[in-house]
Amino acid sequence: MLAPSRRSLLRALGGSALLGALAGCGVPAAYVAPGDRADIDQSARDKKLTWANWPLYIDTDDKNPNRRPTLEAFEQQTGIAVDYVEEINDNDEFFGKISPSLLNHQQTGRDLIVISDWMCARFVRLGWVQEMDRAAQPRVARQLDPLLRSPAFDPGRKFSVPYQSGITGIAYDRRRLGREIRQVSDLWASDLKGRVSLLSGLDEAFALLMQADGVDITRWKADDFHRICEQVERRVHSGQIRRFTGNDYTKDLVSGDVLACQAYSGDVIQLQADNPDIRFVVPEEGAELWADSLMIPDQARHKANAERLVDYYYEPEVAAELAAWVNYVCPVPAAQDVLASSKDEDTAALAENPLIFPDATMRRRLAIARDITAGERMEFAKRWNGIVGL
């Protein structure tokens, strides 16, 4: 996603740990039991819903950016009016915005939200989201990519459905560097000293580095994390790593201030439109597959309407239209054939882009990292932020 650096207070303190501390200071207990999550659903008589999403994360009309073709088609087909709000600029910032309502068992004013999987994990642990009715979502049940079906934080995807997915790998400038990068270890070569950047966010950074160290990121341990921190500290002190970044790594790569960096696949597709020498690699040791997922928060008044919208975006034709615009990994593999059959050459070419539809070789290298638990976050964030300088 194209969003500001993730540098908020909740990240620094460890969001779930902070809530735990507040619960001991007269604030209601954070966890919400299953029986207390739902309100009376008004979907049948109130044909609307409110959807909170990130900026620039839905298809728009080429001539009128205020029009959203797939969303307008949903409204026309169903008669459900969607209040689409581009208000999520940072996972932790949004968490801070709606957590007081959820903590106090109140409505958030949103029926559907899109947040990153590591933040989804926090919401699931706190019981702040409702289980979706898969019987009302046949497309999701049929079309969801098997790689994304059962992350550790939400086995079977009962509470979350991927909206778009992506890969955290390595981007580099092939012309300026003058060689290929195939492994994470290639970043530590002498010709890249001071020209490498890593992501600053704890949740974004650590998995790729662990995979380079031979760790199974679906079941990593605390010792693995601390060992990686030691390695990163040495490379910071030696001057190998230039700096830690949010999404502003794209500026450094374009300018040539860095020649290789930790990067998101969707960003690189956009950079390649202007500079085909910029490459993205899923290292031979593997890379992290992640998703920004749709969730229905507690007390949402239009749950059935929200479920219907989620299922709509799993229609292959709709998923293809969205993928052609946002250029992230599409969670609906069947959309590939839809794009391939397009009469527009540029659109058809997207079907062959492995950063939108990973090929078999790439898929074997991808894994979803297990999330950082509430008990681990305070300790890990303190150490990581000390290295990064947050």
Coordinates of C-alpha atoms in Angstrom, one line a residue:
M1 CA 0.0 0.0 0.0
L2 CA 1.1 3.6 -0.6
A3 CA 1.0 5.0 2.9
P4 CA 3.1 7.1 5.3
S5 CA 5.7 5.5 7.5
R6 CA 4.3 3.4 10.4
R7 CA 5.8 5.4 13.3
S8 CA 2.9 6.0 15.7
L9 CA 2.9 5.9 19.4
L10 CA 0.9 2.7 19.6
R11 CA 3.5 0.8 17.6
A12 CA 6.3 2.1 19.8
L13 CA 4.5 1.1 23.0
G14 CA 3.0 -2.1 21.6
G15 CA -0.7 -1.5 21.0
S16 CA -2.1 -4.6 22.7
A17 CA 0.2 -4.3 25.6
L18 CA -0.9 -0.7 26.1
L19 CA -4.6 -1.8 26.1
G20 CA -3.7 -4.4 28.7
A21 CA -2.2 -1.6 30.9
L22 CA -5.2 0.6 30.5
A23 CA -7.5 -2.3 31.5
G24 CA -5.8 -2.2 34.9
C25 CA -6.4 1.5 35.3
G26 CA -10.2 1.7 35.4
V27 CA -10.7 1.2 31.7
P28 CA -13.0 -1.7 30.7
A29 CA -11.4 -5.0 29.9
A30 CA -10.4 -5.0 26.2
Y31 CA -11.5 -8.4 25.1
V32 CA -15.1 -8.8 23.8
A33 CA -16.7 -12.2 24.1
P34 CA -18.4 -13.6 20.9
G35 CA -21.9 -13.1 22.3
D36 CA -21.3 -9.3 22.8
R37 CA -20.0 -8.4 19.4
A38 CA -23.1 -8.1 17.3
D39 CA -25.8 -5.4 17.2
I40 CA -29.3 -5.8 15.6
D41 CA -28.5 -6.0 11.9
Q42 CA -30.4 -3.4 10.0
S43 CA -29.3 -4.5 6.5
A44 CA -32.7 -5.7 5.3
R45 CA -34.5 -2.4 5.8
D46 CA -31.5 0.0 5.6
K47 CA -29.9 -0.6 2.3
K48 CA -26.5 1.0 3.0
L49 CA -23.1 0.5 4.5
T50 CA -20.0 2.5 5.4
W51 CA -16.6 1.2 4.1
A52 CA -13.3 2.6 5.4
N53 CA -10.3 2.0 3.1
W54 CA -6.9 3.3 2.2
P55 CA -6.4 6.1 -0.3
L56 CA -5.8 5.1 -3.9
Y57 CA -6.9 1.5 -3.2
I58 CA -9.9 1.0 -5.5
D59 CA -10.4 1.4 -9.3
T60 CA -11.4 4.9 -10.5
D61 CA -12.6 6.2 -13.8
D62 CA -9.9 7.5 -16.1
K63 CA -11.8 10.6 -16.9
N64 CA -13.3 11.2 -13.4
P65 CA -11.3 10.0 -10.4
N66 CA -14.3 10.6 -8.2
R67 CA -16.1 7.7 -9.9
R68 CA -15.4 4.1 -8.8
P69 CA -16.7 1.7 -11.5
T70 CA -16.7 -1.6 -9.5
L71 CA -18.3 0.1 -6.5
E72 CA -20.9 1.9 -8.6
A73 CA -21.8 -1.4 -10.3
F74 CA -22.3 -3.1 -6.9
E75 CA -24.7 -0.3 -5.9
Q76 CA -26.6 -0.6 -9.1
Q77 CA -26.9 -4.4 -8.8
T78 CA -27.9 -4.5 -5.2
G79 CA -29.5 -1.2 -4.4
I80 CA -27.1 -0.9 -1.5
A81 CA -25.6 2.6 -1.1
V82 CA -22.0 2.6 0.0
D83 CA -20.4 5.4 1.9
Y84 CA -16.8 4.9 0.8
V85 CA -14.3 6.7 3.1
E86 CA -10.6 6.9 2.3
E87 CA -9.5 7.5 5.9
I88 CA -6.9 4.8 6.7
N89 CA -3.4 6.2 6.3
D90 CA -1.7 4.0 8.9
N91 CA -2.8 0.9 10.7
D92 CA -1.9 2.1 14.1
E93 CA -3.3 5.5 13.6
F94 CA -6.7 4.0 12.5
F95 CA -6.5 1.6 15.5
G96 CA -6.2 4.6 17.7
K97 CA -9.2 6.3 16.0
I98 CA -11.7 3.4 16.5
S99 CA -10.3 1.6 19.5
P100 CA -12.2 3.8 22.1
S101 CA -15.5 2.8 20.6
L102 CA -14.6 -0.9 20.4
L103 CA -13.1 -0.9 23.9
N104 CA -16.4 0.5 25.2
H105 CA -18.7 -1.8 23.2
Q106 CA -19.9 1.0 21.0
Q107 CA -20.4 1.4 17.3
T108 CA -17.5 2.7 15.2
G109 CA -19.6 4.1 12.5
R110 CA -18.0 1.7 10.0
D111 CA -19.5 -1.6 8.7
L112 CA -16.4 -2.7 6.8
I113 CA -12.7 -1.8 7.3
V114 CA -9.5 -2.8 5.5
I115 CA -6.4 -3.3 7.6
S116 CA -3.1 -5.2 7.3
D117 CA -3.1 -8.8 8.5
W118 CA -0.8 -8.1 11.4
M119 CA -3.3 -5.6 12.7
C120 CA -6.1 -8.0 11.9
A121 CA -4.5 -10.4 14.3
R122 CA -4.8 -7.8 17.0
F123 CA -8.5 -7.3 16.3
V124 CA -9.1 -11.0 16.3
R125 CA -7.3 -11.5 19.7
L126 CA -9.3 -8.6 21.2
G127 CA -12.6 -10.0 19.8
W128 CA -13.3 -6.7 18.1
V129 CA -14.5 -8.2 14.8
Q130 CA -17.5 -10.4 13.9
E131 CA -17.3 -13.7 12.2
M132 CA -18.6 -13.6 8.7
D133 CA -21.3 -15.8 7.4
R134 CA -19.6 -17.8 4.6
A135 CA -22.9 -19.4 3.6
A136 CA -23.7 -15.9 2.3
Q137 CA -20.3 -15.6 0.6
P138 CA -20.1 -18.5 -2.0
R139 CA -17.6 -16.6 -4.2
V140 CA -15.2 -16.2 -1.3
A141 CA -15.5 -19.8 -0.4
R142 CA -14.8 -20.8 -4.0
Q143 CA -12.3 -18.3 -5.2
L144 CA -10.0 -17.3 -2.4
D145 CA -6.4 -18.2 -3.2
P146 CA -5.3 -21.3 -1.2
L147 CA -2.1 -19.6 -0.1
L148 CA -4.2 -17.0 1.8
R149 CA -6.9 -19.3 3.3
S150 CA -5.6 -20.0 6.7
P151 CA -3.1 -17.6 8.4
A152 CA -2.1 -18.4 11.9
F153 CA -4.1 -15.5 13.4
D154 CA -7.3 -16.5 11.7
P155 CA -7.5 -20.2 10.8
G156 CA -10.0 -20.7 8.0
R157 CA -10.4 -16.9 7.6
K158 CA -13.5 -16.8 9.7
F159 CA -13.1 -13.1 10.6
S160 CA -11.1 -11.7 7.7
V161 CA -11.1 -11.8 3.9
P162 CA -8.1 -10.6 1.9
Y163 CA -8.9 -7.5 -0.1
Q164 CA -5.5 -7.3 -1.9
S165 CA -2.3 -9.1 -1.2
G166 CA 1.4 -8.4 -1.7
I167 CA 4.9 -9.6 -1.2
T168 CA 7.7 -8.1 0.9
G169 CA 10.9 -8.7 -1.1
I170 CA 13.8 -6.8 -2.6
A171 CA 13.8 -4.1 -5.2
Y172 CA 16.9 -2.9 -6.9
D173 CA 18.2 -0.9 -9.9
R174 CA 19.7 -3.4 -12.3
R175 CA 21.4 -0.8 -14.5
R176 CA 23.0 1.2 -11.7
L177 CA 24.0 -1.9 -9.7
G178 CA 25.3 -3.8 -12.7
R179 CA 24.4 -7.2 -11.5
E180 CA 21.5 -9.4 -10.4
I181 CA 20.2 -9.9 -6.8
R182 CA 18.9 -13.3 -6.0
Q183 CA 19.3 -13.7 -2.3
V184 CA 19.1 -11.5 0.8
S185 CA 22.8 -12.2 1.4
D186 CA 23.5 -10.3 -1.8
L187 CA 22.5 -7.1 0.0
W188 CA 25.6 -7.4 2.2
A189 CA 28.1 -7.3 -0.7
S190 CA 30.8 -4.6 -0.6
D191 CA 29.5 -2.8 -3.7
L192 CA 26.2 -2.0 -1.8
K193 CA 27.8 -0.6 1.4
G194 CA 25.8 2.4 2.4
R195 CA 23.3 1.9 -0.5
V196 CA 20.8 -0.5 1.2
S197 CA 17.7 0.3 3.1
L198 CA 15.3 -1.8 5.2
L199 CA 11.7 -1.1 6.2
S200 CA 11.4 0.5 9.6
G201 CA 8.2 -1.2 10.7
L202 CA 8.8 -4.2 12.9
D203 CA 5.9 -6.2 11.4
E204 CA 7.0 -5.3 7.8
A205 CA 10.8 -6.0 8.2
F206 CA 11.6 -9.1 10.2
A207 CA 10.1 -11.9 8.2
L208 CA 12.3 -11.5 5.1
L209 CA 15.4 -11.4 7.2
M210 CA 14.4 -14.5 9.1
Q211 CA 13.8 -16.4 5.9
A212 CA 17.3 -15.5 4.8
D213 CA 18.5 -17.1 8.0
G214 CA 16.7 -20.4 7.2
V215 CA 13.8 -19.8 9.7
D216 CA 10.3 -21.1 9.0
I217 CA 8.3 -17.8 9.5
T218 CA 5.1 -19.6 10.1
R219 CA 6.5 -20.8 13.5
W220 CA 9.5 -18.5 14.4
K221 CA 10.7 -18.1 18.0
A222 CA 11.9 -15.3 20.1
D223 CA 15.5 -16.5 19.7
D224 CA 15.1 -16.1 16.0
F225 CA 14.0 -12.5 16.3
H226 CA 16.9 -11.6 18.6
R227 CA 19.4 -13.3 16.4
I228 CA 18.2 -11.2 13.4
C229 CA 18.4 -8.1 15.5
E230 CA 22.0 -8.8 16.3
Q231 CA 22.7 -9.2 12.6
V232 CA 21.0 -6.0 11.7
E233 CA 22.8 -4.1 14.4
R234 CA 26.2 -5.2 13.0
R235 CA 25.2 -4.1 9.5
V236 CA 24.1 -0.7 10.8
H237 CA 27.3 -0.2 12.7
S238 CA 29.4 -1.2 9.7
G239 CA 27.6 1.3 7.5
Q240 CA 26.1 -1.4 5.2
I241 CA 22.6 -0.2 5.8
R242 CA 22.0 3.4 4.8
R243 CA 18.7 3.9 6.7
F244 CA 15.3 2.5 7.7
T245 CA 12.3 3.7 5.8
G246 CA 8.5 3.7 5.4
N247 CA 7.2 3.9 1.9
D248 CA 9.6 6.7 1.2
Y249 CA 12.1 4.0 0.1
T250 CA 10.7 4.5 -3.4
K251 CA 12.2 8.0 -3.5
D252 CA 15.6 6.7 -2.6
L253 CA 15.5 4.0 -5.2
V254 CA 14.4 6.4 -7.9
S255 CA 17.1 8.9 -7.1
G256 CA 19.8 6.3 -6.8
D257 CA 20.6 7.1 -3.1
V258 CA 20.0 3.4 -2.5
L259 CA 20.6 0.7 -5.1
A260 CA 18.7 -2.1 -3.3
C261 CA 16.0 -2.1 -0.6
Q262 CA 13.4 -4.0 1.1
A263 CA 10.2 -3.3 -0.8
Y264 CA 6.5 -4.1 -1.5
S265 CA 5.7 -5.7 -4.8
G266 CA 2.8 -3.4 -5.6
D267 CA 5.0 -0.3 -5.3
V268 CA 7.6 -1.8 -7.7
I269 CA 5.1 -2.4 -10.4
Q270 CA 4.3 1.3 -10.3
L271 CA 8.0 2.3 -10.4
Q272 CA 8.7 0.0 -13.3
A273 CA 6.3 2.0 -15.4
D274 CA 8.8 4.8 -15.4
N275 CA 12.0 2.8 -15.0
P276 CA 12.1 -0.8 -16.3
D277 CA 15.6 -1.2 -14.8
I278 CA 14.0 -1.4 -11.4
R279 CA 13.5 -5.1 -10.6
F280 CA 11.7 -6.9 -7.8
V281 CA 12.9 -10.3 -6.6
V282 CA 11.5 -12.9 -4.3
P283 CA 14.7 -14.2 -2.8
E284 CA 15.6 -17.8 -3.3
E285 CA 15.3 -18.3 0.5
G286 CA 11.7 -17.0 0.3
A287 CA 9.6 -13.9 1.0
E288 CA 6.6 -12.9 3.1
L289 CA 3.2 -13.0 1.6
W290 CA 0.8 -10.6 3.3
A291 CA -2.7 -9.2 2.8
D292 CA -4.8 -6.1 3.6
S293 CA -8.0 -7.7 4.7
L294 CA -11.7 -6.8 5.0
M295 CA -13.2 -7.1 8.4
I296 CA -16.6 -6.3 10.0
P297 CA -16.1 -4.5 13.4
D298 CA -18.2 -5.2 16.4
Q299 CA -21.6 -3.5 16.6
A300 CA -21.7 -2.9 12.9
R301 CA -25.3 -2.1 11.9
H302 CA -25.1 -3.4 8.3
K303 CA -23.3 -6.7 8.6
A304 CA -25.2 -8.6 5.9
N305 CA -24.7 -5.7 3.5
A306 CA -21.0 -5.7 4.2
E307 CA -20.8 -9.5 3.7
R308 CA -22.5 -9.1 0.3
L309 CA -20.0 -6.4 -0.7
V310 CA -17.0 -8.6 0.3
D311 CA -18.4 -11.5 -1.8
Y312 CA -19.0 -9.2 -4.7
Y313 CA -15.3 -8.5 -5.0
Y314 CA -14.6 -12.2 -5.3
E315 CA -16.4 -12.4 -8.6
P316 CA -13.5 -13.0 -11.0
E317 CA -14.6 -10.3 -13.4
V318 CA -14.8 -7.7 -10.6
A319 CA -11.5 -8.9 -9.0
A320 CA -9.8 -8.6 -12.4
E321 CA -11.0 -5.0 -12.9
L322 CA -9.7 -4.1 -9.4
A323 CA -6.4 -5.9 -10.0
A324 CA -5.8 -4.1 -13.2
W325 CA -6.0 -0.8 -11.4
V326 CA -4.2 -1.4 -8.0
N327 CA -1.6 -3.8 -9.3
Y328 CA -1.1 -5.8 -6.1
V329 CA -1.2 -9.6 -5.8
C330 CA -4.8 -10.6 -6.6
P331 CA -6.4 -12.9 -4.1
V332 CA -8.7 -14.4 -6.8
P333 CA -6.6 -16.6 -9.1
A334 CA -9.5 -17.0 -11.5
A335 CA -9.2 -13.3 -12.3
Q336 CA -6.0 -14.1 -14.3
D337 CA -8.0 -15.7 -17.1
V338 CA -10.3 -12.8 -17.2
L339 CA -7.4 -10.4 -17.7
A340 CA -5.7 -12.7 -20.2
S341 CA -8.8 -12.6 -22.4
S342 CA -8.9 -8.8 -22.6
K343 CA -8.8 -7.2 -26.0
D344 CA -6.6 -4.5 -24.6
E345 CA -2.9 -5.6 -24.9
D346 CA -1.7 -3.8 -21.8
T347 CA -4.5 -5.2 -19.7
A348 CA -3.9 -8.7 -21.1
A349 CA -0.2 -8.4 -20.3
L350 CA -1.1 -8.0 -16.6
A351 CA -2.2 -11.6 -16.5
E352 CA 1.4 -12.6 -17.1
N353 CA 2.9 -10.4 -14.4
P354 CA 4.1 -12.6 -11.5
L355 CA 3.7 -9.7 -9.1
I356 CA 0.0 -9.8 -9.6
F357 CA -0.4 -13.5 -10.2
P358 CA 2.7 -15.3 -8.8
D359 CA 3.8 -18.2 -10.9
A360 CA 4.4 -21.7 -9.5
T361 CA 8.1 -21.1 -8.7
M362 CA 7.4 -17.9 -6.9
R363 CA 4.4 -19.4 -5.0
R364 CA 6.7 -22.1 -3.5
R365 CA 8.8 -19.4 -2.0
L366 CA 6.0 -17.5 -0.3
A367 CA 4.7 -17.8 3.2
I368 CA 2.6 -15.9 5.7
A369 CA 4.4 -15.1 8.9
R370 CA 2.9 -15.9 12.2
D371 CA 1.9 -12.7 14.0
I372 CA 3.7 -11.1 16.9
T373 CA 1.6 -11.9 20.0
A374 CA 0.5 -9.3 22.6
G375 CA 3.0 -10.7 25.1
E376 CA 5.9 -10.4 22.7
R377 CA 5.2 -7.0 21.2
M378 CA 6.4 -4.7 24.0
E379 CA 9.8 -6.5 24.2
F380 CA 10.3 -6.8 20.4
A381 CA 9.2 -3.3 19.6
K382 CA 11.5 -1.8 22.2
R383 CA 14.5 -3.6 20.7
W384 CA 13.6 -3.1 17.1
N385 CA 12.8 0.6 17.5
G386 CA 16.1 1.0 19.3
I387 CA 17.9 -0.3 16.2
V388 CA 15.8 1.7 13.8
G389 CA 16.0 4.9 15.8
L390 CA 12.3 5.4 16.5

